[in-house]
């Protein structure tokens, strides 16, 4: 595509104890914590509907360059469609919804290590949707109403649990999975799965149609967006769920959102709403919302992401049936450039070291 980790002598112990009791504590040298840096991000290009032209690209934050399709370059064939991906350990797990498979590739080379072709007992294809990972396992939702666990050693599906109709995005925190249950627009639940027993424990009622945004914030709480009926009568809304109390709080209208330093960067663009679209920033302390950049600068602003270390904000623009663009801004709204991606770019997954 054209544009884109002896032994200890008794004397040493005695000296250590002496030092701990000494009045000279101010002289103790504490090794600095290695800085966390973001090396780049995987760009998820879902591809146009039915065209099998999805792709994954790499964006280097230092050089500002974007690669060609990593999967095709490493494997000599296209991947089909790309719904979501998850970086975990030495591998990248890629959900291909329409293709009914999970591709597992080597993170360094992007060569295929295994393909999980997904089907039920009747041989009917199962469409995987979104992924998350924790404690040695990768988890994914599927449109057959389940969440499945991939063992990252055997690279096999180890267990599956039923969670509800049309599960979508999910996140892990506090020993549990929180799963958006959209019901294809008709449900209003977050399903909770205990990771230790891998059983569903409850449903939590939220606003209608929790869909493709669900992540754990810096405060350990779960943030997700319910899309309602896309603005006909119910607006898309960012909500916050406290895992300690199960209390759900609405934050602001949003159809895509990312959080950094207690600021919510969001796009609001409901398809059927008469309310003008907006791209803003909501301060979680002051409860105030301000425009971040002008909505009119974009043809079809579709997603927003934040570099977890620099705080730079990335906004994806999705013109229909054309290559997409991602625009980069500082947290002060200053433009830092743009780069071209693939077809129907839906998100970025940042990688830190």
mmCIF file of C-alpha atoms in Angstrom:
data_model
loop_
_atom_site.group_PDB
_atom_site.id
_atom_site.type_symbol
_atom_site.label_atom_id
_atom_site.label_comp_id
_atom_site.label_asym_id
_atom_site.label_seq_id
_atom_site.Cartn_x
_atom_site.Cartn_y
_atom_site.Cartn_z
ATOM 1 C CA UNK A 1 0.000 0.000 0.000
ATOM 2 C CA UNK A 2 1.462 3.296 -1.061
ATOM 3 C CA UNK A 3 1.145 5.704 1.880
ATOM 4 C CA UNK A 4 1.347 3.715 6.042
ATOM 5 C CA UNK A 5 12.579 -6.935 26.264
ATOM 6 C CA UNK A 6 25.378 -16.942 45.067
ATOM 7 C CA UNK A 7 25.381 -16.846 47.771
ATOM 8 C CA UNK A 8 25.080 -14.017 50.302
ATOM 9 C CA UNK A 9 27.799 -13.829 53.014
ATOM 10 C CA UNK A 10 26.801 -13.300 56.627
ATOM 11 C CA UNK A 11 28.886 -10.144 56.662
ATOM 12 C CA UNK A 12 26.827 -8.731 53.840
ATOM 13 C CA UNK A 13 23.646 -9.452 55.767
ATOM 14 C CA UNK A 14 25.064 -7.790 58.857
ATOM 15 C CA UNK A 15 26.114 -4.767 56.852
ATOM 16 C CA UNK A 16 22.688 -4.642 55.277
ATOM 17 C CA UNK A 17 21.021 -4.664 58.674
ATOM 18 C CA UNK A 18 23.371 -1.949 59.860
ATOM 19 C CA UNK A 19 22.588 0.183 56.872
ATOM 20 C CA UNK A 20 18.880 -0.279 57.428
ATOM 21 C CA UNK A 21 19.196 0.984 60.977
ATOM 22 C CA UNK A 22 21.659 3.744 60.149
ATOM 23 C CA UNK A 23 20.822 7.410 60.361
ATOM 24 C CA UNK A 24 22.303 7.828 56.895
ATOM 25 C CA UNK A 25 19.180 6.647 55.038
ATOM 26 C CA UNK A 26 19.363 9.740 52.860
ATOM 27 C CA UNK A 27 22.498 8.327 51.255
ATOM 28 C CA UNK A 28 20.719 5.210 50.000
ATOM 29 C CA UNK A 29 20.778 5.004 46.223
ATOM 30 C CA UNK A 30 17.576 3.634 44.688
ATOM 31 C CA UNK A 31 17.975 2.383 41.136
ATOM 32 C CA UNK A 32 15.800 4.371 38.739
ATOM 33 C CA UNK A 33 12.763 2.702 37.203
ATOM 34 C CA UNK A 34 13.370 2.088 33.496
ATOM 35 C CA UNK A 35 11.224 4.466 31.448
ATOM 36 C CA UNK A 36 8.253 3.079 29.533
ATOM 37 C CA UNK A 37 8.270 4.020 25.900
ATOM 38 C CA UNK A 38 5.874 3.390 23.044
ATOM 39 C CA UNK A 39 7.664 1.879 20.083
ATOM 40 C CA UNK A 40 4.723 1.965 17.744
ATOM 41 C CA UNK A 41 1.272 0.646 17.034
ATOM 42 C CA UNK A 42 -0.386 -2.052 14.967
ATOM 43 C CA UNK A 43 -2.962 -0.519 12.655
ATOM 44 C CA UNK A 44 -6.107 -2.588 12.172
ATOM 45 C CA UNK A 45 -7.586 -2.339 8.705
ATOM 46 C CA UNK A 46 -10.790 -4.378 8.682
ATOM 47 C CA UNK A 47 -11.186 -4.067 4.927
ATOM 48 C CA UNK A 48 -14.248 -3.273 2.853
ATOM 49 C CA UNK A 49 -17.272 -5.515 3.388
ATOM 50 C CA UNK A 50 -16.941 -8.797 1.504
ATOM 51 C CA UNK A 51 -13.757 -7.707 -0.272
ATOM 52 C CA UNK A 52 -11.259 -9.738 1.815
ATOM 53 C CA UNK A 53 -8.831 -6.800 1.711
ATOM 54 C CA UNK A 54 -8.177 -6.440 5.434
ATOM 55 C CA UNK A 55 -4.608 -5.880 6.565
ATOM 56 C CA UNK A 56 -2.342 -5.128 9.533
ATOM 57 C CA UNK A 57 0.271 -2.404 9.358
ATOM 58 C CA UNK A 58 2.966 -1.169 11.742
ATOM 59 C CA UNK A 59 3.272 2.513 12.592
ATOM 60 C CA UNK A 60 6.672 3.578 13.969
ATOM 61 C CA UNK A 61 6.253 6.511 16.339
ATOM 62 C CA UNK A 62 9.864 7.658 15.903
ATOM 63 C CA UNK A 63 10.123 7.638 12.134
ATOM 64 C CA UNK A 64 6.422 8.404 11.579
ATOM 65 C CA UNK A 65 6.415 5.728 8.879
ATOM 66 C CA UNK A 66 3.742 3.110 8.290
ATOM 67 C CA UNK A 67 4.547 -0.293 6.805
ATOM 68 C CA UNK A 68 2.861 -2.258 4.070
ATOM 69 C CA UNK A 69 0.597 -5.178 5.035
ATOM 70 C CA UNK A 70 2.658 -7.203 7.539
ATOM 71 C CA UNK A 71 0.702 -10.448 7.122
ATOM 72 C CA UNK A 72 0.844 -10.529 3.350
ATOM 73 C CA UNK A 73 4.547 -9.666 3.308
ATOM 74 C CA UNK A 74 5.428 -12.441 5.777
ATOM 75 C CA UNK A 75 3.068 -15.156 4.566
ATOM 76 C CA UNK A 76 2.653 -14.569 0.853
ATOM 77 C CA UNK A 77 -1.124 -14.204 1.038
ATOM 78 C CA UNK A 78 -3.735 -11.830 2.389
ATOM 79 C CA UNK A 79 -5.355 -12.383 5.756
ATOM 80 C CA UNK A 80 -8.958 -11.823 4.614
ATOM 81 C CA UNK A 81 -10.716 -9.497 7.027
ATOM 82 C CA UNK A 82 -9.358 -8.168 10.350
ATOM 83 C CA UNK A 83 -11.777 -7.462 13.188
ATOM 84 C CA UNK A 84 -9.351 -7.015 16.109
ATOM 85 C CA UNK A 85 -5.905 -7.992 17.334
ATOM 86 C CA UNK A 86 -4.165 -8.556 20.654
ATOM 87 C CA UNK A 87 -0.430 -8.351 21.332
ATOM 88 C CA UNK A 88 0.624 -10.793 24.070
ATOM 89 C CA UNK A 89 4.091 -12.127 24.783
ATOM 90 C CA UNK A 90 5.944 -13.042 21.622
ATOM 91 C CA UNK A 91 2.823 -13.354 19.493
ATOM 92 C CA UNK A 92 0.019 -11.377 17.921
ATOM 93 C CA UNK A 93 -3.487 -12.860 17.915
ATOM 94 C CA UNK A 94 -5.733 -11.638 15.091
ATOM 95 C CA UNK A 95 -9.503 -12.123 14.972
ATOM 96 C CA UNK A 96 -10.863 -12.478 11.447
ATOM 97 C CA UNK A 97 -14.619 -12.353 11.874
ATOM 98 C CA UNK A 98 -16.024 -13.032 8.410
ATOM 99 C CA UNK A 99 -13.244 -15.559 7.793
ATOM 100 C CA UNK A 100 -14.178 -17.427 11.013
ATOM 101 C CA UNK A 101 -10.622 -17.794 12.235
ATOM 102 C CA UNK A 102 -7.934 -16.585 14.630
ATOM 103 C CA UNK A 103 -4.516 -16.112 13.078
ATOM 104 C CA UNK A 104 -1.590 -16.419 15.528
ATOM 105 C CA UNK A 105 1.625 -14.888 14.238
ATOM 106 C CA UNK A 106 5.159 -14.364 15.501
ATOM 107 C CA UNK A 107 5.486 -10.822 16.774
ATOM 108 C CA UNK A 108 8.966 -10.282 15.296
ATOM 109 C CA UNK A 109 8.458 -11.805 11.872
ATOM 110 C CA UNK A 110 4.656 -11.821 11.571
ATOM 111 C CA UNK A 111 4.886 -15.313 10.124
ATOM 112 C CA UNK A 112 1.893 -17.511 10.820
ATOM 113 C CA UNK A 113 2.417 -19.929 13.715
ATOM 114 C CA UNK A 114 -1.093 -21.318 13.797
ATOM 115 C CA UNK A 115 -4.551 -20.762 12.366
ATOM 116 C CA UNK A 116 -7.535 -21.536 14.563
ATOM 117 C CA UNK A 117 -10.433 -22.259 12.222
ATOM 118 C CA UNK A 118 -13.603 -21.816 14.251
ATOM 119 C CA UNK A 119 -16.764 -23.879 13.835
ATOM 120 C CA UNK A 120 -19.506 -25.331 16.014
ATOM 121 C CA UNK A 121 -20.402 -29.020 16.365
ATOM 122 C CA UNK A 122 -22.531 -28.804 13.232
ATOM 123 C CA UNK A 123 -19.602 -27.474 11.239
ATOM 124 C CA UNK A 124 -21.058 -23.987 10.936
ATOM 125 C CA UNK A 125 -18.519 -21.163 11.053
ATOM 126 C CA UNK A 126 -18.123 -19.165 14.274
ATOM 127 C CA UNK A 127 -17.307 -15.474 13.897
ATOM 128 C CA UNK A 128 -14.718 -14.224 16.408
ATOM 129 C CA UNK A 129 -15.022 -10.586 17.381
ATOM 130 C CA UNK A 130 -12.764 -8.955 19.999
ATOM 131 C CA UNK A 131 -9.767 -10.057 22.076
ATOM 132 C CA UNK A 132 -8.060 -9.330 25.381
ATOM 133 C CA UNK A 133 -5.317 -11.108 27.350
ATOM 134 C CA UNK A 134 -4.279 -11.655 30.958
ATOM 135 C CA UNK A 135 -2.478 -14.204 33.156
ATOM 136 C CA UNK A 136 -1.170 -16.419 30.386
ATOM 137 C CA UNK A 137 -4.326 -16.651 28.296
ATOM 138 C CA UNK A 138 -5.934 -14.799 25.402
ATOM 139 C CA UNK A 139 -9.726 -14.448 25.406
ATOM 140 C CA UNK A 140 -12.047 -13.728 22.493
ATOM 141 C CA UNK A 141 -15.760 -13.181 22.000
ATOM 142 C CA UNK A 142 -17.722 -14.870 19.231
ATOM 143 C CA UNK A 143 -21.117 -14.304 17.670
ATOM 144 C CA UNK A 144 -22.305 -17.722 18.846
ATOM 145 C CA UNK A 145 -22.719 -16.109 22.283
ATOM 146 C CA UNK A 146 -19.475 -17.289 23.842
ATOM 147 C CA UNK A 147 -16.118 -16.223 25.201
ATOM 148 C CA UNK A 148 -13.257 -18.646 24.540
ATOM 149 C CA UNK A 149 -9.848 -18.992 26.186
ATOM 150 C CA UNK A 150 -6.689 -19.649 24.159
ATOM 151 C CA UNK A 151 -3.816 -21.311 26.032
ATOM 152 C CA UNK A 152 -0.763 -19.338 24.927
ATOM 153 C CA UNK A 153 1.541 -22.374 25.275
ATOM 154 C CA UNK A 154 -0.445 -24.934 23.304
ATOM 155 C CA UNK A 155 -2.076 -22.252 21.099
ATOM 156 C CA UNK A 156 -5.347 -24.145 21.380
ATOM 157 C CA UNK A 157 -8.793 -23.206 22.598
ATOM 158 C CA UNK A 158 -8.778 -24.491 26.192
ATOM 159 C CA UNK A 159 -12.310 -23.593 27.319
ATOM 160 C CA UNK A 160 -15.475 -21.795 26.259
ATOM 161 C CA UNK A 161 -18.234 -20.171 28.298
ATOM 162 C CA UNK A 162 -21.647 -18.898 27.199
ATOM 163 C CA UNK A 163 -22.114 -15.203 28.034
ATOM 164 C CA UNK A 164 -25.070 -13.847 26.043
ATOM 165 C CA UNK A 165 -26.365 -12.814 22.634
ATOM 166 C CA UNK A 166 -23.798 -11.278 20.283
ATOM 167 C CA UNK A 167 -20.929 -10.505 22.684
ATOM 168 C CA UNK A 168 -18.590 -7.828 21.464
ATOM 169 C CA UNK A 169 -15.646 -5.973 23.086
ATOM 170 C CA UNK A 170 -14.290 -7.155 26.429
ATOM 171 C CA UNK A 171 -11.660 -6.298 29.028
ATOM 172 C CA UNK A 172 -10.004 -7.950 32.049
ATOM 173 C CA UNK A 173 -9.599 -6.475 35.520
ATOM 174 C CA UNK A 174 -9.763 -7.605 39.149
ATOM 175 C CA UNK A 175 -9.748 -11.308 38.230
ATOM 176 C CA UNK A 176 -12.756 -10.995 35.947
ATOM 177 C CA UNK A 177 -13.736 -10.465 32.345
ATOM 178 C CA UNK A 178 -16.272 -7.758 31.518
ATOM 179 C CA UNK A 179 -18.013 -8.459 28.223
ATOM 180 C CA UNK A 180 -20.271 -6.161 26.182
ATOM 181 C CA UNK A 181 -23.486 -8.027 25.292
ATOM 182 C CA UNK A 182 -25.005 -6.151 22.372
ATOM 183 C CA UNK A 183 -27.731 -8.567 21.291
ATOM 184 C CA UNK A 184 -27.103 -7.093 17.855
ATOM 185 C CA UNK A 185 -28.526 -3.827 19.152
ATOM 186 C CA UNK A 186 -31.224 -5.296 21.405
ATOM 187 C CA UNK A 187 -29.368 -6.062 24.655
ATOM 188 C CA UNK A 188 -28.291 -3.878 27.585
ATOM 189 C CA UNK A 189 -25.919 -6.028 29.640
ATOM 190 C CA UNK A 190 -22.298 -6.421 30.644
ATOM 191 C CA UNK A 191 -21.565 -10.095 31.375
ATOM 192 C CA UNK A 192 -19.066 -10.842 34.145
ATOM 193 C CA UNK A 193 -16.876 -13.947 33.924
ATOM 194 C CA UNK A 194 -14.766 -15.196 36.859
ATOM 195 C CA UNK A 195 -11.358 -15.974 35.399
ATOM 196 C CA UNK A 196 -10.347 -18.567 38.023
ATOM 197 C CA UNK A 197 -13.399 -20.769 37.457
ATOM 198 C CA UNK A 198 -14.085 -19.497 33.934
ATOM 199 C CA UNK A 199 -17.785 -19.258 34.638
ATOM 200 C CA UNK A 200 -20.247 -16.457 34.072
ATOM 201 C CA UNK A 201 -21.282 -14.998 37.445
ATOM 202 C CA UNK A 202 -23.711 -12.207 36.608
ATOM 203 C CA UNK A 203 -25.086 -9.624 34.199
ATOM 204 C CA UNK A 204 -24.915 -5.900 34.916
ATOM 205 C CA UNK A 205 -27.552 -3.709 33.301
ATOM 206 C CA UNK A 206 -26.220 -0.760 31.286
ATOM 207 C CA UNK A 207 -27.529 1.458 28.504
ATOM 208 C CA UNK A 208 -28.762 -0.189 25.324
ATOM 209 C CA UNK A 209 -26.345 -1.845 22.900
ATOM 210 C CA UNK A 210 -22.858 -1.952 24.482
ATOM 211 C CA UNK A 211 -20.718 -2.577 21.444
ATOM 212 C CA UNK A 212 -17.150 -2.158 20.238
ATOM 213 C CA UNK A 213 -15.491 -0.092 22.981
ATOM 214 C CA UNK A 214 -14.571 -1.731 26.325
ATOM 215 C CA UNK A 215 -11.290 -1.172 28.141
ATOM 216 C CA UNK A 216 -9.762 -0.934 31.608
ATOM 217 C CA UNK A 217 -8.835 2.616 32.576
ATOM 218 C CA UNK A 218 -5.838 3.891 34.483
ATOM 219 C CA UNK A 219 -7.967 3.716 37.635
ATOM 220 C CA UNK A 220 -8.805 0.017 37.164
ATOM 221 C CA UNK A 221 -12.414 0.757 36.253
ATOM 222 C CA UNK A 222 -14.157 -0.524 33.128
ATOM 223 C CA UNK A 223 -15.020 2.016 30.435
ATOM 224 C CA UNK A 224 -17.369 1.105 27.599
ATOM 225 C CA UNK A 225 -19.702 2.658 25.058
ATOM 226 C CA UNK A 226 -23.343 1.736 24.531
ATOM 227 C CA UNK A 227 -24.443 2.750 21.046
ATOM 228 C CA UNK A 228 -28.178 2.882 21.811
ATOM 229 C CA UNK A 229 -30.028 2.991 18.502
ATOM 230 C CA UNK A 230 -27.335 5.168 16.944
ATOM 231 C CA UNK A 231 -29.100 8.413 17.727
ATOM 232 C CA UNK A 232 -32.656 7.732 16.569
ATOM 233 C CA UNK A 233 -33.909 8.072 20.128
ATOM 234 C CA UNK A 234 -30.959 6.875 22.247
ATOM 235 C CA UNK A 235 -27.507 8.407 21.865
ATOM 236 C CA UNK A 236 -24.191 6.575 22.058
ATOM 237 C CA UNK A 237 -22.842 7.045 25.584
ATOM 238 C CA UNK A 238 -19.535 6.406 27.324
ATOM 239 C CA UNK A 239 -20.055 4.746 30.715
ATOM 240 C CA UNK A 240 -17.857 3.709 33.634
ATOM 241 C CA UNK A 241 -18.320 0.539 35.710
ATOM 242 C CA UNK A 242 -16.655 0.207 39.140
ATOM 243 C CA UNK A 243 -15.641 -3.474 39.604
ATOM 244 C CA UNK A 244 -15.717 -3.039 43.398
ATOM 245 C CA UNK A 245 -19.388 -2.012 43.525
ATOM 246 C CA UNK A 246 -20.841 -2.793 40.060
ATOM 247 C CA UNK A 247 -22.050 0.824 39.979
ATOM 248 C CA UNK A 248 -22.417 2.196 36.443
ATOM 249 C CA UNK A 249 -22.065 5.903 35.696
ATOM 250 C CA UNK A 250 -22.656 7.732 32.414
ATOM 251 C CA UNK A 251 -19.845 10.102 31.447
ATOM 252 C CA UNK A 252 -20.606 11.760 28.126
ATOM 253 C CA UNK A 253 -22.010 11.131 24.661
ATOM 254 C CA UNK A 254 -19.397 9.293 22.589
ATOM 255 C CA UNK A 255 -19.169 6.762 19.774
ATOM 256 C CA UNK A 256 -15.410 6.247 20.202
ATOM 257 C CA UNK A 257 -13.220 7.132 23.179
ATOM 258 C CA UNK A 258 -9.765 6.814 24.731
ATOM 259 C CA UNK A 259 -8.493 7.937 28.144
ATOM 260 C CA UNK A 260 -5.182 9.426 29.217
ATOM 261 C CA UNK A 261 -4.385 11.273 32.472
ATOM 262 C CA UNK A 262 -8.064 11.452 33.483
ATOM 263 C CA UNK A 263 -9.051 13.072 30.246
ATOM 264 C CA UNK A 264 -11.478 11.363 27.877
ATOM 265 C CA UNK A 265 -10.805 12.063 24.205
ATOM 266 C CA UNK A 266 -13.901 11.213 22.234
ATOM 267 C CA UNK A 267 -15.681 11.287 18.899
ATOM 268 C CA UNK A 268 -19.435 11.664 18.902
ATOM 269 C CA UNK A 269 -21.010 10.830 15.561
ATOM 270 C CA UNK A 270 -24.309 8.963 15.796
ATOM 271 C CA UNK A 271 -25.548 7.939 12.364
ATOM 272 C CA UNK A 272 -29.196 8.891 12.853
ATOM 273 C CA UNK A 273 -28.788 11.804 15.246
ATOM 274 C CA UNK A 274 -29.749 15.348 14.385
ATOM 275 C CA UNK A 275 -27.133 16.546 16.884
ATOM 276 C CA UNK A 276 -23.968 17.695 15.084
ATOM 277 C CA UNK A 277 -20.926 15.470 15.421
ATOM 278 C CA UNK A 278 -18.083 16.552 17.685
ATOM 279 C CA UNK A 279 -14.540 15.654 18.666
ATOM 280 C CA UNK A 280 -13.870 16.710 22.225
ATOM 281 C CA UNK A 281 -12.067 16.166 25.479
ATOM 282 C CA UNK A 282 -13.885 15.575 28.778
ATOM 283 C CA UNK A 283 -12.052 16.345 32.023
ATOM 284 C CA UNK A 284 -13.025 13.688 34.570
ATOM 285 C CA UNK A 285 -12.126 15.978 37.483
ATOM 286 C CA UNK A 286 -13.822 19.208 36.432
ATOM 287 C CA UNK A 287 -16.630 17.414 34.530
ATOM 288 C CA UNK A 288 -16.214 19.898 31.699
ATOM 289 C CA UNK A 289 -16.134 19.193 27.972
ATOM 290 C CA UNK A 290 -14.215 21.209 25.405
ATOM 291 C CA UNK A 291 -13.739 20.864 21.672
ATOM 292 C CA UNK A 292 -10.497 19.066 20.864
ATOM 293 C CA UNK A 293 -10.437 19.580 17.100
ATOM 294 C CA UNK A 294 -13.084 20.564 14.591
ATOM 295 C CA UNK A 295 -15.327 17.713 13.434
ATOM 296 C CA UNK A 296 -15.573 19.390 10.048
ATOM 297 C CA UNK A 297 -11.862 18.683 9.416
ATOM 298 C CA UNK A 298 -12.766 15.068 8.635
ATOM 299 C CA UNK A 299 -14.919 13.254 6.099
ATOM 300 C CA UNK A 300 -15.961 10.451 8.468
ATOM 301 C CA UNK A 301 -14.100 10.425 11.803
ATOM 302 C CA UNK A 302 -14.497 6.868 13.059
ATOM 303 C CA UNK A 303 -12.117 6.107 15.920
ATOM 304 C CA UNK A 304 -9.829 7.841 18.384
ATOM 305 C CA UNK A 305 -6.761 6.418 20.169
ATOM 306 C CA UNK A 306 -4.109 7.792 22.523
ATOM 307 C CA UNK A 307 -0.415 6.960 22.723
ATOM 308 C CA UNK A 308 -0.110 5.688 26.325
ATOM 309 C CA UNK A 309 3.233 7.372 26.976
ATOM 310 C CA UNK A 310 3.357 10.564 24.905
ATOM 311 C CA UNK A 311 -0.335 11.379 25.138
ATOM 312 C CA UNK A 312 -0.544 12.078 21.407
ATOM 313 C CA UNK A 313 -4.040 11.608 20.010
ATOM 314 C CA UNK A 314 -4.769 9.679 16.801
ATOM 315 C CA UNK A 315 -8.016 10.147 14.870
ATOM 316 C CA UNK A 316 -8.977 7.780 12.078
ATOM 317 C CA UNK A 317 -10.877 9.137 9.096
ATOM 318 C CA UNK A 318 -12.891 6.583 7.073
ATOM 319 C CA UNK A 319 -13.929 7.808 3.627
ATOM 320 C CA UNK A 320 -16.113 5.148 1.994
ATOM 321 C CA UNK A 321 -14.342 2.556 -0.207
ATOM 322 C CA UNK A 322 -11.057 4.477 -0.171
ATOM 323 C CA UNK A 323 -7.763 4.249 1.658
ATOM 324 C CA UNK A 324 -8.084 5.781 5.110
ATOM 325 C CA UNK A 325 -6.005 8.397 6.920
ATOM 326 C CA UNK A 326 -4.956 8.793 10.548
ATOM 327 C CA UNK A 327 -4.357 12.302 11.869
ATOM 328 C CA UNK A 328 -1.998 12.896 14.799
ATOM 329 C CA UNK A 329 -2.402 15.635 17.408
ATOM 330 C CA UNK A 330 -0.623 16.602 20.590
ATOM 331 C CA UNK A 331 -2.673 16.640 23.775
ATOM 332 C CA UNK A 332 -2.840 20.415 23.240
ATOM 333 C CA UNK A 333 -4.695 19.867 19.922
ATOM 334 C CA UNK A 334 -1.668 20.917 17.848
ATOM 335 C CA UNK A 335 -1.447 19.018 14.561
ATOM 336 C CA UNK A 336 1.499 16.636 14.214
ATOM 337 C CA UNK A 337 0.790 15.289 10.765
ATOM 338 C CA UNK A 338 -1.077 12.409 9.167
ATOM 339 C CA UNK A 339 -0.439 9.114 7.402
ATOM 340 C CA UNK A 340 -2.361 6.894 5.011
ATOM 341 C CA UNK A 341 -3.498 3.412 6.031
ATOM 342 C CA UNK A 342 -5.572 0.617 4.486
ATOM 343 C CA UNK A 343 -9.262 0.090 3.893
ATOM 344 C CA UNK A 344 -11.734 0.653 6.723
ATOM 345 C CA UNK A 345 -9.206 1.350 9.488
ATOM 346 C CA UNK A 346 -10.926 0.688 12.809
ATOM 347 C CA UNK A 347 -8.285 0.969 15.553
ATOM 348 C CA UNK A 348 -4.657 1.009 16.652
ATOM 349 C CA UNK A 349 -2.980 -1.205 19.282
ATOM 350 C CA UNK A 350 0.040 0.530 20.841
ATOM 351 C CA UNK A 351 3.097 -1.452 21.940
ATOM 352 C CA UNK A 352 5.166 -0.295 24.925
ATOM 353 C CA UNK A 353 8.528 -1.410 26.320
#
